[in-house]
Coordinates of C-alpha atoms in Angstrom, one line a residue:
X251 CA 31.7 42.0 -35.7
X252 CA 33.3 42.0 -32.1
X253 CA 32.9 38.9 -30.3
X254 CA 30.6 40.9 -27.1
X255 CA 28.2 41.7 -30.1
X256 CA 27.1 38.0 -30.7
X257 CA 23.0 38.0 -29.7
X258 CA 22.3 35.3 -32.5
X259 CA 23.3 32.0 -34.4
X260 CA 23.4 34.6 -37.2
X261 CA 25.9 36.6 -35.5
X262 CA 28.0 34.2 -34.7
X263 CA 28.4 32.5 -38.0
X264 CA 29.6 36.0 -39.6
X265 CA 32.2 36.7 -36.3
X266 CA 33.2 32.6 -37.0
X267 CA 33.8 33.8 -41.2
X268 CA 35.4 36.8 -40.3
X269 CA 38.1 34.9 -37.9
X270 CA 38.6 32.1 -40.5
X271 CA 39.2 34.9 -43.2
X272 CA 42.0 36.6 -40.9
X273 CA 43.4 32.7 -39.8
X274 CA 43.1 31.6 -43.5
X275 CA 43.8 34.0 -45.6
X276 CA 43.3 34.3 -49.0
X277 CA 44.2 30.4 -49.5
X278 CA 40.3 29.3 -48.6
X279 CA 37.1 31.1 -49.5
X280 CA 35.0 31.1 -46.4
X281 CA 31.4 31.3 -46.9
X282 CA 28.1 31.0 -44.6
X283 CA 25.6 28.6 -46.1
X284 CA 22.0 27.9 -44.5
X285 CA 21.3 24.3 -45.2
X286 CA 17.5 22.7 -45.5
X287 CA 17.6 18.8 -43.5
X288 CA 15.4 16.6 -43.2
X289 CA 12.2 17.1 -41.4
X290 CA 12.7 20.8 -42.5
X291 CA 15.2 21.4 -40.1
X292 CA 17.5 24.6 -41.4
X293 CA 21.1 24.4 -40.5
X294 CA 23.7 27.0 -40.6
X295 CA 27.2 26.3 -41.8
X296 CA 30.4 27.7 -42.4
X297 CA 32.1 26.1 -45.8
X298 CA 35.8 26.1 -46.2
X299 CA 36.8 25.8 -49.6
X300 CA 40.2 25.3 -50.6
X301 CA 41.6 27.3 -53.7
X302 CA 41.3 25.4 -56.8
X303 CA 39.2 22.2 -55.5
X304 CA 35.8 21.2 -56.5
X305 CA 34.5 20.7 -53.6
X306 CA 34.1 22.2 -49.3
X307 CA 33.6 21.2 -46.1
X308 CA 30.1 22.2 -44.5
X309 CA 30.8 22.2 -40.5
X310 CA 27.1 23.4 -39.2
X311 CA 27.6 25.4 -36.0
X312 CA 24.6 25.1 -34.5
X313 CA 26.0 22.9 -31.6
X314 CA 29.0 25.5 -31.4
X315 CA 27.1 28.2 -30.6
X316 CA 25.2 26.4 -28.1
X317 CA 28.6 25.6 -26.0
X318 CA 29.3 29.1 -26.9
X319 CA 26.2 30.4 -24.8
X320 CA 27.3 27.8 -22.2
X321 CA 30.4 29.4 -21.8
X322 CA 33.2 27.9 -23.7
X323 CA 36.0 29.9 -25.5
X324 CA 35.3 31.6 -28.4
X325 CA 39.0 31.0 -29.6
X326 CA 38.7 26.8 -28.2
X327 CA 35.9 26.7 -30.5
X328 CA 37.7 28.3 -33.5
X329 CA 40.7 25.8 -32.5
X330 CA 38.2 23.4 -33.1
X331 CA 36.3 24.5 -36.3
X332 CA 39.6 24.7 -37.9
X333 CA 40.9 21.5 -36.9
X334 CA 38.1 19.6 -38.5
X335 CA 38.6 21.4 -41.7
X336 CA 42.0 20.6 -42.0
X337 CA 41.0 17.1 -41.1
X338 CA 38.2 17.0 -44.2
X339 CA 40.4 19.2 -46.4
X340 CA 43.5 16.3 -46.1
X341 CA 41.2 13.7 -46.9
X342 CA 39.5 15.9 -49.7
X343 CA 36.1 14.7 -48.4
X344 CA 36.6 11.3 -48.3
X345 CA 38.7 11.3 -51.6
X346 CA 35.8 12.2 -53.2
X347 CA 36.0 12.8 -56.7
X348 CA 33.7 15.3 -58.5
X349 CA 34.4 14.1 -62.2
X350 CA 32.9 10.5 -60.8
X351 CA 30.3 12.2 -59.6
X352 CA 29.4 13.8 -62.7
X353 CA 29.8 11.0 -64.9
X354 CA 26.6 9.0 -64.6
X355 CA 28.4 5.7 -65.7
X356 CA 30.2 5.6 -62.9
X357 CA 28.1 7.2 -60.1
X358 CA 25.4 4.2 -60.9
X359 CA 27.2 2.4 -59.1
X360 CA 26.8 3.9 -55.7
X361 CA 23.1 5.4 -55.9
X362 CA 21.0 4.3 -52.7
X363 CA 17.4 5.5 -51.3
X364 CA 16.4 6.4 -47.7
X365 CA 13.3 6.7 -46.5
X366 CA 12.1 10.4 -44.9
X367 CA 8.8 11.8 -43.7
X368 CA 6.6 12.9 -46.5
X369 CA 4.2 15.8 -45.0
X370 CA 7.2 17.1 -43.0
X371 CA 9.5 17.3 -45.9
X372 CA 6.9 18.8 -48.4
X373 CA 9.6 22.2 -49.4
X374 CA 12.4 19.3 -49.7
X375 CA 10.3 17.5 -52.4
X376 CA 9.8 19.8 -54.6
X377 CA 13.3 19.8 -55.1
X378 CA 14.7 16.3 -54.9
X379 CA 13.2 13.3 -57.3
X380 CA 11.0 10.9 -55.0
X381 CA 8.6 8.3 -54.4
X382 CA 5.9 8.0 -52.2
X383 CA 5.3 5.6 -50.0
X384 CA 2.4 5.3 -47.5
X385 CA 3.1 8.2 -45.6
X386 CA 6.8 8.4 -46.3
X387 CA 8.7 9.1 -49.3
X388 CA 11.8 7.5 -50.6
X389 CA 14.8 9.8 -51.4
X390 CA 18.0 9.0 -53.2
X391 CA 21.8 9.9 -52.4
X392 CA 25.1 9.1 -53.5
X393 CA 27.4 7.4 -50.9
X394 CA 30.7 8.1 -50.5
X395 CA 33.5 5.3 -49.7
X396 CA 34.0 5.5 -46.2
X397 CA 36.9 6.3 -44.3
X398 CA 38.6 7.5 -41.0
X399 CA 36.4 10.7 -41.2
X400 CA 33.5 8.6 -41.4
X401 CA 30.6 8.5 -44.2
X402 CA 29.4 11.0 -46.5
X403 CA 27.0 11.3 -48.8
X404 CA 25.1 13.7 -51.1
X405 CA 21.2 13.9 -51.8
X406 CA 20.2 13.8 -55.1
X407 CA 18.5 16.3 -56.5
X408 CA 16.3 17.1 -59.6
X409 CA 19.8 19.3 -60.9
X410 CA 21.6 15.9 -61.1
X411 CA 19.2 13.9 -63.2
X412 CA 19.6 16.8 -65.8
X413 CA 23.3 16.5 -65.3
X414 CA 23.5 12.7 -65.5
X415 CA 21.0 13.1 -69.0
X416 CA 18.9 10.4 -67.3
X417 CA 14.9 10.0 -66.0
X418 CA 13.8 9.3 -62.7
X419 CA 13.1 5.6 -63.4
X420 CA 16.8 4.7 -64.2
X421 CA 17.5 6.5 -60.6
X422 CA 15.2 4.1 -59.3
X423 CA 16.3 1.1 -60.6
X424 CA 19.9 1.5 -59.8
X425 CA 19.3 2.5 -56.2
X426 CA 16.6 -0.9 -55.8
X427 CA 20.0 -2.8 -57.1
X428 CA 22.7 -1.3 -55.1
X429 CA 21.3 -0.3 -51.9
X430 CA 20.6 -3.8 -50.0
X431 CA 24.4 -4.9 -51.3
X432 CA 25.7 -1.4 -49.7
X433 CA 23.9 -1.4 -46.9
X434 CA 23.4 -4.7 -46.1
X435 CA 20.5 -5.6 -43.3
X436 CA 21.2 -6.4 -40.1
X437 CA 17.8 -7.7 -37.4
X438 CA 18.9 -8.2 -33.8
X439 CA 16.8 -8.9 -30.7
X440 CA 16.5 -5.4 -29.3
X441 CA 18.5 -5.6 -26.4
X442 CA 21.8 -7.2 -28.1
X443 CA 21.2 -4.3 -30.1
X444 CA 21.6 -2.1 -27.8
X445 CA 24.4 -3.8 -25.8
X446 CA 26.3 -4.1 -28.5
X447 CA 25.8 -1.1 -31.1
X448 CA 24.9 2.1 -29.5
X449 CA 26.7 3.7 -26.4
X450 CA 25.1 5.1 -24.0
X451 CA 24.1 8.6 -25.6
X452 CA 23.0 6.8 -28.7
X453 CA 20.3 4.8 -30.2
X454 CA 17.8 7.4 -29.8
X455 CA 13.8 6.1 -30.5
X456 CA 15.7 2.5 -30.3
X457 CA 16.3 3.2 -26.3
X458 CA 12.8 4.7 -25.6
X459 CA 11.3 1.8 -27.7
X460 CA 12.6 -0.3 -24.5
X461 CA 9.6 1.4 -22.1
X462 CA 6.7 -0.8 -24.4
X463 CA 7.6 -3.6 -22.6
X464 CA 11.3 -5.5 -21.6
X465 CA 9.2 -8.7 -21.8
X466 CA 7.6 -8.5 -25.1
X467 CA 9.6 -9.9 -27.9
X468 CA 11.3 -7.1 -30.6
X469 CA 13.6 -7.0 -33.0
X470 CA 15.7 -3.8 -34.6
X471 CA 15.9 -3.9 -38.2
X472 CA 18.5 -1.5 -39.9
X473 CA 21.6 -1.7 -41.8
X474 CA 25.3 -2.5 -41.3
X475 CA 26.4 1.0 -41.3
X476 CA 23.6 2.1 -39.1
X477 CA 22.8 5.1 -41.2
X478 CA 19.1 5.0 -43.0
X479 CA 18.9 2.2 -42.0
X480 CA 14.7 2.5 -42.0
X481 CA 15.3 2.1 -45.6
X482 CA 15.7 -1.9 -44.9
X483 CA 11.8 -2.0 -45.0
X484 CA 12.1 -1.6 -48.9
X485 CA 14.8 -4.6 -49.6
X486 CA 12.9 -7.4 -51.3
X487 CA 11.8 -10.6 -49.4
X488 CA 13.6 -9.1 -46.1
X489 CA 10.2 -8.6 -44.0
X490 CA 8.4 -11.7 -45.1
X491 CA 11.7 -13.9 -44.7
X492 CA 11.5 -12.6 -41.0
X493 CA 7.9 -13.1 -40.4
X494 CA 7.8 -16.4 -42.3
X495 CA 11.0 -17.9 -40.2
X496 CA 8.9 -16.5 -36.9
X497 CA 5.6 -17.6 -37.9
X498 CA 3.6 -14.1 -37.6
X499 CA 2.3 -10.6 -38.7
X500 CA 4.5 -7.6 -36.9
X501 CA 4.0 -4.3 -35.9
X502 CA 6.9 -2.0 -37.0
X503 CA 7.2 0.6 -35.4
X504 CA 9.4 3.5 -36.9
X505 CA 12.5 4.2 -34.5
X506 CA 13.9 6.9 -36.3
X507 CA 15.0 7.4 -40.2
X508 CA 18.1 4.6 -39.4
X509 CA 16.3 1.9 -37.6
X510 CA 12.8 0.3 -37.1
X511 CA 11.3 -1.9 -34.0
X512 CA 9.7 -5.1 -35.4
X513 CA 7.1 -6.6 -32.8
X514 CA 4.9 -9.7 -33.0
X515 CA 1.8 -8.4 -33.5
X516 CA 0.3 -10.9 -31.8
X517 CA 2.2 -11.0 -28.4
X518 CA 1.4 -7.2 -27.4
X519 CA -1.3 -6.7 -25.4
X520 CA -1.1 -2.8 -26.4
X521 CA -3.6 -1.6 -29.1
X522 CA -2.6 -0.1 -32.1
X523 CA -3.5 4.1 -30.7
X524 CA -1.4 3.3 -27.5
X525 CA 1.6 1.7 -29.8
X526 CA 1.0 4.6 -32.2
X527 CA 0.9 6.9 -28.9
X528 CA 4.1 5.6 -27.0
X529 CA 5.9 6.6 -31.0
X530 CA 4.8 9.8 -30.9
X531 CA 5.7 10.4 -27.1
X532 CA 9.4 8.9 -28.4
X533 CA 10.0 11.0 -31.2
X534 CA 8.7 13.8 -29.0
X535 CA 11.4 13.0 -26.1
X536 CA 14.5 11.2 -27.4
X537 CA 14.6 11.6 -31.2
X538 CA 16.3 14.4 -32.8
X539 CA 14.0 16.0 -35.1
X540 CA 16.0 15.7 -37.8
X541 CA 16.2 11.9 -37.4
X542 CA 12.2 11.4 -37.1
X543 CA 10.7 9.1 -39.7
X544 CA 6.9 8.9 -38.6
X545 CA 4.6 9.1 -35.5
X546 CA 2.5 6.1 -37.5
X547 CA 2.9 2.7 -37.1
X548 CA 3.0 0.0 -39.9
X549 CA 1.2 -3.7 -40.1
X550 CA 2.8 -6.2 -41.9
X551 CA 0.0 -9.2 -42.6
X552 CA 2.3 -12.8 -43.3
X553 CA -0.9 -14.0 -45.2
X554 CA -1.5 -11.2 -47.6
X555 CA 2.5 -10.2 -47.5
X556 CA 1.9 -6.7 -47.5
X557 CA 2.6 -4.1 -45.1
X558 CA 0.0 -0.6 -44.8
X559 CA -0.7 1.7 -42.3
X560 CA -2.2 1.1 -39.1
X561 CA -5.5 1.8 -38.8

């Protein structure tokens, strides 16, 4: 396909294959993958896969084709494309080893869960193991070591309990254990958070959270790493230990899938349809849809110590 004939992502992931075969040759199988995210967002990828390793880069172009329509060069972006391969391809994926991946024993060891959106990730259920959880559902990955090309990590799916030989519950258990040591939690008053964590461009729901109120008292709760970091609402004794140490219930309001807004429940003056309103507005506005965890908002009661829906 000629580069004029482009009218479509589709298009221009087959001219993007085509090129790499030519630049390539027959050292890397070049393939065009379409990819389900979360939130039922569908990606499309090129993977490069080098001869005789286990395992390829995905680099989604969806973000290239959009500086494509804006002008750019086709061969700048190519430049590009294959420069991050090569960069994944050195490190072989972050060192990643596919026999320790295979061998249950060892890949224990570095199970964690996230938390997603349950009605918006209905398709992705079906294939993953999960647990519900008010109107989320808690999902399960393996984490990669992390290095200079960042993190990685891989969602488990029901194919990998029948390749480990184990049941759900053991998936469970080891991901309870290893994800709070992992990905430690981190709570900072929301505007040190911001200072000194997200540039300008980042932080997403975390930024709009800001137009509730610069007076009223919040606090952003993820993890060290900064990536599903909603999850820290399932680490044991975390949200009480905060509540108990500030003497009251909380909203928490869900920022996105990494990070969640914790707000004394008693110092807003907002009812809970306008909170839950401003969240929906946010995710609407300045969260990716692939990062959105829930336009409902949570109550967490210090004298029953438990944490529900609002109503």
């Amino acid at each position: 396909m000629k580069k004029e004939d482009i009218r479509s992502i589709s298009d221009f992931a087959d001219t993007v294959k085509e090129t790499l075969e030519t630049r390539f040759g027959s050292d890397r199988k070049i393939t065009v993958n379409n990819v389900l995210k979360n939130n039922g967002v569908e990606l499309t990828g090129i993977v490069i896969k080098t001869n005789g390793s286990s395992i390829a880069p995905t680099i989604y172009l969806e973000s290239l084709y959009e500086r494509y329509l804006e002008g750019v060069e086709y061969e700048e972006l190519i430049t590009e494309i294959i420069e991050v391969a090569e960069k994944h391809l050195k490190n072989d994926i972050v060192d990643f080893d596919i026999d320790m991946f295979s061998n249950w024993e060892i890949a224990k060891n570095r199970v964690c869960y996230k938390l997603v959106n349950a009605s918006m990730n209905a398709d992705l259920l079906k294939e993953v193991p999960h647990v519900l959880y008010l109107d989320l559902a808690i999902l399960f990955y393996y984490t990669v070591e992390n290095t200079e090309i960042g993190t990685a990590s891989i969602l488990i799916k029901n194919e990998h309990l029948k390749l480990w030989g184990i049941a759900q519950e053991e998936l469970v258990m080891r991901a309870k254990e290893n994800t709070p040591l992992i990905n430690p939690v981190d709570i900072l008053p929301i505007q040190e958070a911001l200072n000194g964590l997200y540039s300008e461009n980042e932080g997403g729901g975390t930024t709009g959270m800001m137009d509730i109120g610069e007076s009223l008292p919040m606090y952003v709760m993820s993890n060290k790493n900064r990536l599903f970091g909603a999850s820290t609402l399932l680490y044991p004794g975390i949200i009480k230990d905060f509540a108990v140490y500030h003497d009251m219930s909380l909203y928490i309001l869900p920022s996105s899938i990494h990070e969640l807004i914790l707000i004394d429940s008693a110092s807003t003056s907002e009812d809970e349809d306008i909170l839950r309103s401003m969240v929906h507005e946010i995710n609407e506005t300045q969260v990716d849809k692939e990062d959105r965890l829930s336009d409902n908002i949570y109550y967490y009661d210090l004298e029953s110590d438990t944490i529900e829906l609002a109503a």
